[in-house]
mmCIF file of C-alpha atoms and ligand atoms in Angstrom:
data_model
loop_
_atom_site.group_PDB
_atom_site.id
_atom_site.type_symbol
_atom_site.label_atom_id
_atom_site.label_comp_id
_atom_site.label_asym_id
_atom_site.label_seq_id
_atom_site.Cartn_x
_atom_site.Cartn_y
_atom_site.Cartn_z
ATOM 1 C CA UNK Q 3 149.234 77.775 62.835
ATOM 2 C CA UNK Q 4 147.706 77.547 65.872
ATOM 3 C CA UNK Q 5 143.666 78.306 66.446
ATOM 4 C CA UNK Q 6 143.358 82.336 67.031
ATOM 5 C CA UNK Q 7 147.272 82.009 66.828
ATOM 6 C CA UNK Q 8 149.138 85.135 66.878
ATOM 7 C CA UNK Q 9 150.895 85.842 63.473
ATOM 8 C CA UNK Q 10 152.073 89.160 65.165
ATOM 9 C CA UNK Q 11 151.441 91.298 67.995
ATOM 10 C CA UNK Q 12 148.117 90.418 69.542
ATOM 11 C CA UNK Q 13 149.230 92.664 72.846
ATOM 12 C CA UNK Q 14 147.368 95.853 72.428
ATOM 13 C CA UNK Q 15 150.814 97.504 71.164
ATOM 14 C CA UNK Q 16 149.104 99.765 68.661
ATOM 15 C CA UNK Q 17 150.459 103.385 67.264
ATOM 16 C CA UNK Q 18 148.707 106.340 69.092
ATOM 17 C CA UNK Q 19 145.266 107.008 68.345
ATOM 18 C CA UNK Q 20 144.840 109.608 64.902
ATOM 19 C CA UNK Q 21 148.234 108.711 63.009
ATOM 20 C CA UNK Q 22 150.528 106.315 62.777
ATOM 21 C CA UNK Q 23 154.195 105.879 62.674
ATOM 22 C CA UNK Q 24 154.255 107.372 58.859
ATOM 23 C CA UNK Q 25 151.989 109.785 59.769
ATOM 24 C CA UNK Q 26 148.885 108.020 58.073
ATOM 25 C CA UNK Q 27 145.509 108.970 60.035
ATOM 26 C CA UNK Q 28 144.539 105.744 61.664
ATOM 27 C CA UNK Q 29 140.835 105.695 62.215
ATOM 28 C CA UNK Q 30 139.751 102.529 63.277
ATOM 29 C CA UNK Q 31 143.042 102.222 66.000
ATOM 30 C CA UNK Q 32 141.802 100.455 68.902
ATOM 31 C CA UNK Q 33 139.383 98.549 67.132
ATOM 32 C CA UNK Q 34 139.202 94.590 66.573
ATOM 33 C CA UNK Q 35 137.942 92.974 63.063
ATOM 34 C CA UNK Q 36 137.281 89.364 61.654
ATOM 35 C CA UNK Q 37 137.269 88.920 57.816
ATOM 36 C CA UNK Q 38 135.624 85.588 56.931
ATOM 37 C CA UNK Q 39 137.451 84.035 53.129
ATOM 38 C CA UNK Q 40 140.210 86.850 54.251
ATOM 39 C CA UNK Q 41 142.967 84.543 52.799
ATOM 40 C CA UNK Q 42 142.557 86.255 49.382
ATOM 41 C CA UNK Q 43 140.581 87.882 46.791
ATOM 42 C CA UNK Q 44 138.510 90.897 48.235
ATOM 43 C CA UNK Q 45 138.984 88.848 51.869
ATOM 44 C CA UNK Q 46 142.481 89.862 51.781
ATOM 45 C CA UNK Q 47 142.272 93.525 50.580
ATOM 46 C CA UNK Q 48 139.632 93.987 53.186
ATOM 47 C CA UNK Q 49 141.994 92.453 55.403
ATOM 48 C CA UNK Q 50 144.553 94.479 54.507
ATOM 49 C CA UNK Q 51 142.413 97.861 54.328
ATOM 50 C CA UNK Q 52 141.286 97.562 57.980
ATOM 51 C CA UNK Q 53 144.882 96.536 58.777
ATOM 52 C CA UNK Q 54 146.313 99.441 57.859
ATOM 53 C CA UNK Q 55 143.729 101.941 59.144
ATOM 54 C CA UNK Q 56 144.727 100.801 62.375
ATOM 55 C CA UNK Q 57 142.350 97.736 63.235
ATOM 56 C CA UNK Q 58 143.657 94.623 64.628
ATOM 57 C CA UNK Q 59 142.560 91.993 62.159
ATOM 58 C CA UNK Q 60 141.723 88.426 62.328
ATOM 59 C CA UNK Q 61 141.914 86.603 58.862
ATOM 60 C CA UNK Q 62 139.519 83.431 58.904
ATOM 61 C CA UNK Q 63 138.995 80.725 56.067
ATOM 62 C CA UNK Q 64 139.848 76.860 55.358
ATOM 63 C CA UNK Q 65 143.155 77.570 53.635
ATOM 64 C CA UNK Q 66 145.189 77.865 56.051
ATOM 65 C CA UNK Q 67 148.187 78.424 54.054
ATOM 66 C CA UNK Q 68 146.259 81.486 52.620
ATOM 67 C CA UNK Q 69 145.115 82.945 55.761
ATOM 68 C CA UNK Q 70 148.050 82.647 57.599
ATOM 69 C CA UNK Q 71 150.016 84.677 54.629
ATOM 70 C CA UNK Q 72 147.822 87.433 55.147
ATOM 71 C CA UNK Q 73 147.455 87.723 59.111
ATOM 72 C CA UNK Q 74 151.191 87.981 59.018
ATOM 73 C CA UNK Q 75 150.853 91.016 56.630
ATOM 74 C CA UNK Q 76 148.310 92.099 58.573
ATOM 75 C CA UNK Q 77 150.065 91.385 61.561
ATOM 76 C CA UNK Q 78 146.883 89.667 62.993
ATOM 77 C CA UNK Q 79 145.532 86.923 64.055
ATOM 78 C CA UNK Q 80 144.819 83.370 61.424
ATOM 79 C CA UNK Q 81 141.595 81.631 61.948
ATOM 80 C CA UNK Q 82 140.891 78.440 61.072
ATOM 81 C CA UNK Q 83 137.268 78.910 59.909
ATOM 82 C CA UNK Q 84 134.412 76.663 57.775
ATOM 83 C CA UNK Q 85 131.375 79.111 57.650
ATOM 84 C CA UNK Q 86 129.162 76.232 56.979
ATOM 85 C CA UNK Q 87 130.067 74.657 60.453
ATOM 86 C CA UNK Q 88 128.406 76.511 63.610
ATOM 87 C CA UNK Q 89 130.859 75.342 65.668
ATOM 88 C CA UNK Q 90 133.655 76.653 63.643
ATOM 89 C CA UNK Q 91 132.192 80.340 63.274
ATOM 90 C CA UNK Q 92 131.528 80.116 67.655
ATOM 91 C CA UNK Q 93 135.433 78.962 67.698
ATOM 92 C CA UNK Q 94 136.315 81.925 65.312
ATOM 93 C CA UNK Q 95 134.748 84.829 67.440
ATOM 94 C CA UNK Q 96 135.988 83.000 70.139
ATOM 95 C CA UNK Q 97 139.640 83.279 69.079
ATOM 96 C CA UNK Q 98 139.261 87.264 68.907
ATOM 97 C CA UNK Q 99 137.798 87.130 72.070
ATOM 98 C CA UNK Q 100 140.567 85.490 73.586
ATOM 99 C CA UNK Q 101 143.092 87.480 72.299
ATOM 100 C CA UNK Q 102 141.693 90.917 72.108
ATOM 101 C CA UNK Q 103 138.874 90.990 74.997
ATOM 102 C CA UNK Q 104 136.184 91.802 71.974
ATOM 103 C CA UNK Q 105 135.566 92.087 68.452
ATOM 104 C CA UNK Q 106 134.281 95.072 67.193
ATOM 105 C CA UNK Q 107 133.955 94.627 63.783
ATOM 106 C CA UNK Q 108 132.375 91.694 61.834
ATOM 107 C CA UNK Q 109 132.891 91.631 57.612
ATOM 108 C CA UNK Q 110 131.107 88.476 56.190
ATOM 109 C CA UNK Q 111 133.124 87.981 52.761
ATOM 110 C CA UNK Q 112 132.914 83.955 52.272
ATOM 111 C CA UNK Q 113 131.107 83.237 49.027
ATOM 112 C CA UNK Q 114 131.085 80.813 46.400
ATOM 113 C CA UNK Q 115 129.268 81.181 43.266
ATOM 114 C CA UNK Q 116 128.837 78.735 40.550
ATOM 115 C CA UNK Q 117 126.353 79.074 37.009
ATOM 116 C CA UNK Q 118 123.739 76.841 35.305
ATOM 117 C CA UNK Q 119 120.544 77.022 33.581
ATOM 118 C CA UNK Q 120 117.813 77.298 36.356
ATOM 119 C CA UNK Q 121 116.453 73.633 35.462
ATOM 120 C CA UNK Q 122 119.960 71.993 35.787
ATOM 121 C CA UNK Q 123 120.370 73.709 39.002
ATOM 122 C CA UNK Q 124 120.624 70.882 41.465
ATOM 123 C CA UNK Q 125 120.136 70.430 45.102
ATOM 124 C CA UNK Q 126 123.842 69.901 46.099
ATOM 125 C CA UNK Q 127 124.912 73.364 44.399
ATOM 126 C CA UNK Q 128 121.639 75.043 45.643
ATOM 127 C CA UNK Q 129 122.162 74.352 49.391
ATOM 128 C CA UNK Q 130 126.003 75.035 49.119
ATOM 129 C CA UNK Q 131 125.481 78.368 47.493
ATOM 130 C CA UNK Q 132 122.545 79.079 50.256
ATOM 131 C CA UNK Q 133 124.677 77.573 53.179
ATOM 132 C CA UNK Q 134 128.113 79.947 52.438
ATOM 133 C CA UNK Q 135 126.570 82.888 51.328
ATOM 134 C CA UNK Q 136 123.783 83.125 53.393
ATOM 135 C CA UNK Q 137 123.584 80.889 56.496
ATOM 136 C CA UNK Q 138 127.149 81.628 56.977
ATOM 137 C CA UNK Q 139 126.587 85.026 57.316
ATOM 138 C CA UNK Q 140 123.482 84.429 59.828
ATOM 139 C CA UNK Q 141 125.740 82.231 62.087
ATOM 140 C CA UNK Q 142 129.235 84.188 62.118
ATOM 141 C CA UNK Q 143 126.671 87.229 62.652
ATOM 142 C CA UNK Q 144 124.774 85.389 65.375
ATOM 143 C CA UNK Q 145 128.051 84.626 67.342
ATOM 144 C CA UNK Q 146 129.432 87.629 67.236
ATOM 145 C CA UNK Q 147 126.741 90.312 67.531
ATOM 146 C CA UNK Q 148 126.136 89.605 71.530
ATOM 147 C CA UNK Q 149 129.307 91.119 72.347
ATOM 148 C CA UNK Q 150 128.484 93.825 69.974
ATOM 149 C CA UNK Q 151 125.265 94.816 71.609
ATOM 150 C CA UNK Q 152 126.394 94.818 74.847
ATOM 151 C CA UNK Q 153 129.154 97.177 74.551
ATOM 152 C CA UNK Q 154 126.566 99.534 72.265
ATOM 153 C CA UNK Q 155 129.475 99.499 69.177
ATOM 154 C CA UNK Q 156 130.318 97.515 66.456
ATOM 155 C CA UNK Q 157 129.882 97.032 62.288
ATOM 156 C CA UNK Q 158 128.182 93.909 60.194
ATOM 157 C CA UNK Q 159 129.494 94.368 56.781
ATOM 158 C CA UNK Q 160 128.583 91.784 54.509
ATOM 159 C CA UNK Q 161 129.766 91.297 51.064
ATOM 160 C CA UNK Q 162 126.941 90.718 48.966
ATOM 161 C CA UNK Q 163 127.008 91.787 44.879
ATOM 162 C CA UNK Q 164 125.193 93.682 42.281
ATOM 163 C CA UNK Q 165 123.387 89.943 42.433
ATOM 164 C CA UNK Q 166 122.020 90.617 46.129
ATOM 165 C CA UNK Q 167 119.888 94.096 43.817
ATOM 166 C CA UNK Q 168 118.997 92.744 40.902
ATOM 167 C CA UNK Q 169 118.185 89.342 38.851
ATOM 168 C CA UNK Q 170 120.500 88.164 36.915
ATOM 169 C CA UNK Q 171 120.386 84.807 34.282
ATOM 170 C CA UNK Q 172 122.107 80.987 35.060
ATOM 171 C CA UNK Q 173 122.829 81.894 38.598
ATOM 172 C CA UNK Q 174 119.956 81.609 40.552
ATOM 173 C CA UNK Q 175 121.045 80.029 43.880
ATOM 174 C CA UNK Q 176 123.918 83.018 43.697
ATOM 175 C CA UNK Q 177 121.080 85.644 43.309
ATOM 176 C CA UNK Q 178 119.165 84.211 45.685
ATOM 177 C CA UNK Q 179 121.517 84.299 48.653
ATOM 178 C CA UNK Q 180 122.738 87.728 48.144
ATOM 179 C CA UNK Q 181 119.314 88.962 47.613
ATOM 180 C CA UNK Q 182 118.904 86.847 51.206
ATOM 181 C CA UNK Q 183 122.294 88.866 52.475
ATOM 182 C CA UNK Q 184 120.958 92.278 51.579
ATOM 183 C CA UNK Q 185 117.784 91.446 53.359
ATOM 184 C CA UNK Q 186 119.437 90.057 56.616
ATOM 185 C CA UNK Q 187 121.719 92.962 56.976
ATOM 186 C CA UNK Q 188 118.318 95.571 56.206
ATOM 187 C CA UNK Q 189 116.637 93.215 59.112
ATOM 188 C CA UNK Q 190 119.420 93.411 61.895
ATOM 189 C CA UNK Q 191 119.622 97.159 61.412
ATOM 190 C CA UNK Q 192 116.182 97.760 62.507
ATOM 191 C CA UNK Q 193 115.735 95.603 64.725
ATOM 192 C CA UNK Q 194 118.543 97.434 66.586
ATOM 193 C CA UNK Q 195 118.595 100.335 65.439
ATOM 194 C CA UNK Q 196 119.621 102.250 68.575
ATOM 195 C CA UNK Q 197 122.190 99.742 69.485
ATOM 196 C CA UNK Q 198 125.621 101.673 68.300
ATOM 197 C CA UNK Q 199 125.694 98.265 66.204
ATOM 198 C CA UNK Q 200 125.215 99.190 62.050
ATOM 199 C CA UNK Q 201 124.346 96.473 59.396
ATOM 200 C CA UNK Q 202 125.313 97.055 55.966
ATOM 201 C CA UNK Q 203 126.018 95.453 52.552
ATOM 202 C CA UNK Q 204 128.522 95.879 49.966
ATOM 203 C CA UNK Q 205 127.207 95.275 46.576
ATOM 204 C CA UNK Q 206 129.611 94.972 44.067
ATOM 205 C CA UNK Q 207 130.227 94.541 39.919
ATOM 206 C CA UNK Q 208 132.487 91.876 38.653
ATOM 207 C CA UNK Q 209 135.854 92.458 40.929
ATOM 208 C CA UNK Q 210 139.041 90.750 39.482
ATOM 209 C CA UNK Q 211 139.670 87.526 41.344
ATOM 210 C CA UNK Q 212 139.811 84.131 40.766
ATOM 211 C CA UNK Q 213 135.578 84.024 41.174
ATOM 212 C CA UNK Q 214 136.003 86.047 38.453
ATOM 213 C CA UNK Q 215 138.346 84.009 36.796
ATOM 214 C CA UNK Q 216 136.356 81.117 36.990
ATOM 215 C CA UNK Q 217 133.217 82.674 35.767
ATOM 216 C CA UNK Q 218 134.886 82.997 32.506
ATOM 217 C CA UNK Q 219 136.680 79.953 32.076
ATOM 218 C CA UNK Q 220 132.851 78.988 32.689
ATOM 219 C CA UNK Q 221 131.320 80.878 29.649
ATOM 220 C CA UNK Q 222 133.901 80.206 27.445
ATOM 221 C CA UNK Q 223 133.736 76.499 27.889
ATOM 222 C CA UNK Q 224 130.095 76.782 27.438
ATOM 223 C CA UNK Q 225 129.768 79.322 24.379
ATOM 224 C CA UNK Q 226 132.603 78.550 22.554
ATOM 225 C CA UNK Q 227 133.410 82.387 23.039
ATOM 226 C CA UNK Q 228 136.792 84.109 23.373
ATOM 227 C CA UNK Q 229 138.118 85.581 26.665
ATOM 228 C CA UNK Q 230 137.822 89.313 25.499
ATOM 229 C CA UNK Q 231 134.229 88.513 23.913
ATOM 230 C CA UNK Q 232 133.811 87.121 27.559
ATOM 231 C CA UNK Q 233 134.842 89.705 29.103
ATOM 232 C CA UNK Q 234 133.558 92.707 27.622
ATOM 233 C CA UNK Q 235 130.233 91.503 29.091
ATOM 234 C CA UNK Q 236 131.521 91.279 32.356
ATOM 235 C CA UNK Q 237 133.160 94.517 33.003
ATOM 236 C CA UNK Q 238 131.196 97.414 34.435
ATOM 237 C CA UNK Q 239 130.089 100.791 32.528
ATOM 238 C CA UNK Q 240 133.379 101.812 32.662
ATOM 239 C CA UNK Q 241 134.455 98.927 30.799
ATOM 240 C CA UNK Q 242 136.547 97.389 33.302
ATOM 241 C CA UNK Q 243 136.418 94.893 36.398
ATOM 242 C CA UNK Q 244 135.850 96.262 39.684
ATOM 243 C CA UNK Q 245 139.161 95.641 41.969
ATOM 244 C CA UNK Q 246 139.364 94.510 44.918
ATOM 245 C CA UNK Q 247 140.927 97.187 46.598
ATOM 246 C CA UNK Q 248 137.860 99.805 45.636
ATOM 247 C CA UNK Q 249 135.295 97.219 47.705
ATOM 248 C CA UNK Q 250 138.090 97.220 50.499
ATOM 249 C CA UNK Q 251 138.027 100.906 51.131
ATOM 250 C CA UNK Q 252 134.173 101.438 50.990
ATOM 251 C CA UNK Q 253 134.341 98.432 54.259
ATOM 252 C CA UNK Q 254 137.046 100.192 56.676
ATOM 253 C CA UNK Q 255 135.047 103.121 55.710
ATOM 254 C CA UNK Q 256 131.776 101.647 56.449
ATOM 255 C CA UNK Q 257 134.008 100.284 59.727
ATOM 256 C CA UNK Q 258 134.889 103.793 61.141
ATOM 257 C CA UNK Q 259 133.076 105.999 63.246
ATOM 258 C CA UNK Q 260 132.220 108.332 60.722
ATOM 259 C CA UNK Q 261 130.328 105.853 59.072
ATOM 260 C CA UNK Q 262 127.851 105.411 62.020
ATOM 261 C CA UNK Q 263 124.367 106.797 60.150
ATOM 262 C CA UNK Q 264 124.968 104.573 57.710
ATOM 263 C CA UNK Q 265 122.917 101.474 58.597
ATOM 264 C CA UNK Q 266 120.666 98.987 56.514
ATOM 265 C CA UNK Q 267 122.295 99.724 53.605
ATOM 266 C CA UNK Q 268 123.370 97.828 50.201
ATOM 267 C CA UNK Q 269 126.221 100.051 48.789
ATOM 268 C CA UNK Q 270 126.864 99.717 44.915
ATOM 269 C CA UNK Q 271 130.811 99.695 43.823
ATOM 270 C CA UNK Q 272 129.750 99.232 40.186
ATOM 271 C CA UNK Q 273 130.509 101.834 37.970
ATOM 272 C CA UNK Q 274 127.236 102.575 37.604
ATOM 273 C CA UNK Q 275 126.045 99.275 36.357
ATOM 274 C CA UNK Q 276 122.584 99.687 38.599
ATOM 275 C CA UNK Q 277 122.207 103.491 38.377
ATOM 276 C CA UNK Q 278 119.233 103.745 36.585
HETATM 277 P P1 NAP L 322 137.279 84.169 45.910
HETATM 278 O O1 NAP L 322 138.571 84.704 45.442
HETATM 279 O O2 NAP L 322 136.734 82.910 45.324
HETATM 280 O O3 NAP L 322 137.343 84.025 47.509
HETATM 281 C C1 NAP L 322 136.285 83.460 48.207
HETATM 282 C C2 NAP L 322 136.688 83.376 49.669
HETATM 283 O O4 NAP L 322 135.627 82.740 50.394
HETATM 284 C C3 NAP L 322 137.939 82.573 49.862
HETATM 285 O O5 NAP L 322 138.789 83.251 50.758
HETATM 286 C C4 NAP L 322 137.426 81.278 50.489
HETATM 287 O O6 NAP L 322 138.390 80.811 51.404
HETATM 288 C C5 NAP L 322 136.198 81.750 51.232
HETATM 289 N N1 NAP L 322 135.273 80.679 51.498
HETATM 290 C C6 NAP L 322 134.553 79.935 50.599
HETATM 291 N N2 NAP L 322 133.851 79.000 51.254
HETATM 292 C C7 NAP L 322 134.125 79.156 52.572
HETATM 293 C C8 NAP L 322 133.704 78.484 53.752
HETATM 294 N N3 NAP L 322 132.856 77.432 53.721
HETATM 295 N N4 NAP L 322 134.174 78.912 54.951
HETATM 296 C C9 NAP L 322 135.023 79.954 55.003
HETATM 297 N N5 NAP L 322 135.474 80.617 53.929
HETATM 298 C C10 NAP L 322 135.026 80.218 52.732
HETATM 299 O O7 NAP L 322 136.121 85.238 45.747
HETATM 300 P P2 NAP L 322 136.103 86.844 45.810
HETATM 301 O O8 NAP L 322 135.904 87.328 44.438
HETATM 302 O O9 NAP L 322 137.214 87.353 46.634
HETATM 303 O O10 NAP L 322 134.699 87.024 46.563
HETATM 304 C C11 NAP L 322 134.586 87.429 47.927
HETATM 305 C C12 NAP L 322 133.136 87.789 48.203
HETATM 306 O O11 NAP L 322 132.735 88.836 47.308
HETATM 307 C C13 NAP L 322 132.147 86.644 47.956
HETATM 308 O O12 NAP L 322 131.132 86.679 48.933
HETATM 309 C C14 NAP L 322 131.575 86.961 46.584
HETATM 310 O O13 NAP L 322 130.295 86.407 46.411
HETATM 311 C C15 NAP L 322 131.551 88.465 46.642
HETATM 312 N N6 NAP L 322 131.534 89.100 45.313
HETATM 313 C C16 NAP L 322 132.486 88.795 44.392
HETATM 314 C C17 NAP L 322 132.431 89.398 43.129
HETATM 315 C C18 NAP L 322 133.430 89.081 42.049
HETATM 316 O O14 NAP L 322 133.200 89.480 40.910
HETATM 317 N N7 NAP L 322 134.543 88.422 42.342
HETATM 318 C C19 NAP L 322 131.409 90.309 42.852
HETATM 319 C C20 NAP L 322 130.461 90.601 43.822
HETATM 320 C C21 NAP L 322 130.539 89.992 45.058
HETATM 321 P P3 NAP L 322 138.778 79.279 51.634
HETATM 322 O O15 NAP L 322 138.543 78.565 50.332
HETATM 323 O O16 NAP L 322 140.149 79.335 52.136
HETATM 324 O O17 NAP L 322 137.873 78.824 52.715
#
């Protein structure tokens, strides 16, 4: 894989504007997107969601295995991207700039999360959590919000959680950054508000991926507990995981026209785990 190298067409060649070949409206045709972690989990349904509503879609992350699978699904572009790394997230809006003339659309989705008590919460795991989840974010927003501004369009969507609105125990650094997320995204969308530029967050419930995964391999090692007995404290209200593809479809919505009032905002996809 080359850097910003084409998995597919990177020439413009896009179905009319309003539907595509299958008849399927497309609403964000013409637009550009880069999905940071887009090699899987809710990276690569977001990926995929914007894909298929007509954006052309660069899939960034450090597997590059991963992310070139789903650019050529996607029939976009693979980026070779370490959010922690300023010069990797310049190189990564770079690459969209190169091939597309712009990007248009920005979804930070690159998070780790890990669990402790607070006072066995060390430096190393502290500053990792703080650097992906949060000074990732800043930097990939940073580069690529210029371009943004000056053409008066474009969409931050950042993946934060149901952690980024609320406290919860034995992840603290997690909590932290996502409250830190949620507060960014609220920041950039007043301080340009009447850009055409919107800043939003995505708040989710447990989603069923391998963060998941590990979170209860995690408790179950530590409690002795049984997957189900695991699990059933996990799931949302509805008593079930959130999946990916329901976080996916609230961010090409959030990345559509339609969606342009809606700015500073941390969307739940819960089921109802923070409705009062
Ligand atoms: P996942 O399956 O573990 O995927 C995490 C993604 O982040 C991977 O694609 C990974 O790609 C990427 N990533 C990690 N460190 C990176 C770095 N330094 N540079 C670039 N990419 C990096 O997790 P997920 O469940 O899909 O989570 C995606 C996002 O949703 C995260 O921000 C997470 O906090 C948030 N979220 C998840 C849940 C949940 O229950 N799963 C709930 C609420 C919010 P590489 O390893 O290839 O770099």
């Amino acid at each position: 894989m080359r850097e910003g190298g084409a998995a597919g067409a990177g020439d413009g060649s896009l179905p009319a504007a309003g539907d595509d070949a299958t008849g399927r409206s497309s609403p964000l045709h013409g637009r550009t997107a880069l999905v940071t972690g887009g090699g899987r989990g809710i990276g690569r349904e977001i990926a995929l969601a914007l894909a298929r509503d007509g954006a052309r879609v660069a899939v960034a992350g450090r597997d590059r295995v991963a992310v070139a699978e789903v650019a050529a699904a996607c029939d976009g572009l693979a980026v070779s991207l370490d959010v922690t790394d300023e010069d990797s997230c310049r190189a990564a809006v770079a690459a969209c700039e190169r091939a597309w003339g712009r990007l248009d659309v920005l979804v930070n989705n690159a998070g780790v999360a890990g669990s402790s008590k607070f006072t066995q919460l060390d430096d190393e795991t502290w500053d990792r959590t703080l650097a992906v989840n949060l000074t990732g974010a800043f930097r990939m927003t940073r580069a690529a919000v210029g371009g943004m501004l000056e053409r008066g369009w474009g969409r931050v969507i950042s993946i934060a959680s149901v952690a980024g609105r609320a406290g919860y125990p034995y992840v603290a650094a997690y909590v932290a950054s996502k409250h830190g997320l949620v507060g960014l995204m609220r920041a950039l969308a007043a301080e340009y508000a009447r850009s055409g530029v919107t800043f939003n967050s995505v708040c989710p419930g447990y989603v069923d991926t391998a963060m998941t995964e590990a979170t209860i391999d995690n408790v179950m090692r530590r409690t002795g507990r049984s997957r189900e007995q695991v699990l059933e404290r996990l799931v949302t209200p509805q008593g079930r995981l959130v999946r990916p593809e329901e976080v996916a479809a609230v961010c090409a919505f959030l990345a559509s026209d339609l969606a342009g009032a809606i700015n500073g905002q941390a969307i739940d996809v819960d089921g109802g785990e923070l409705f009062p």
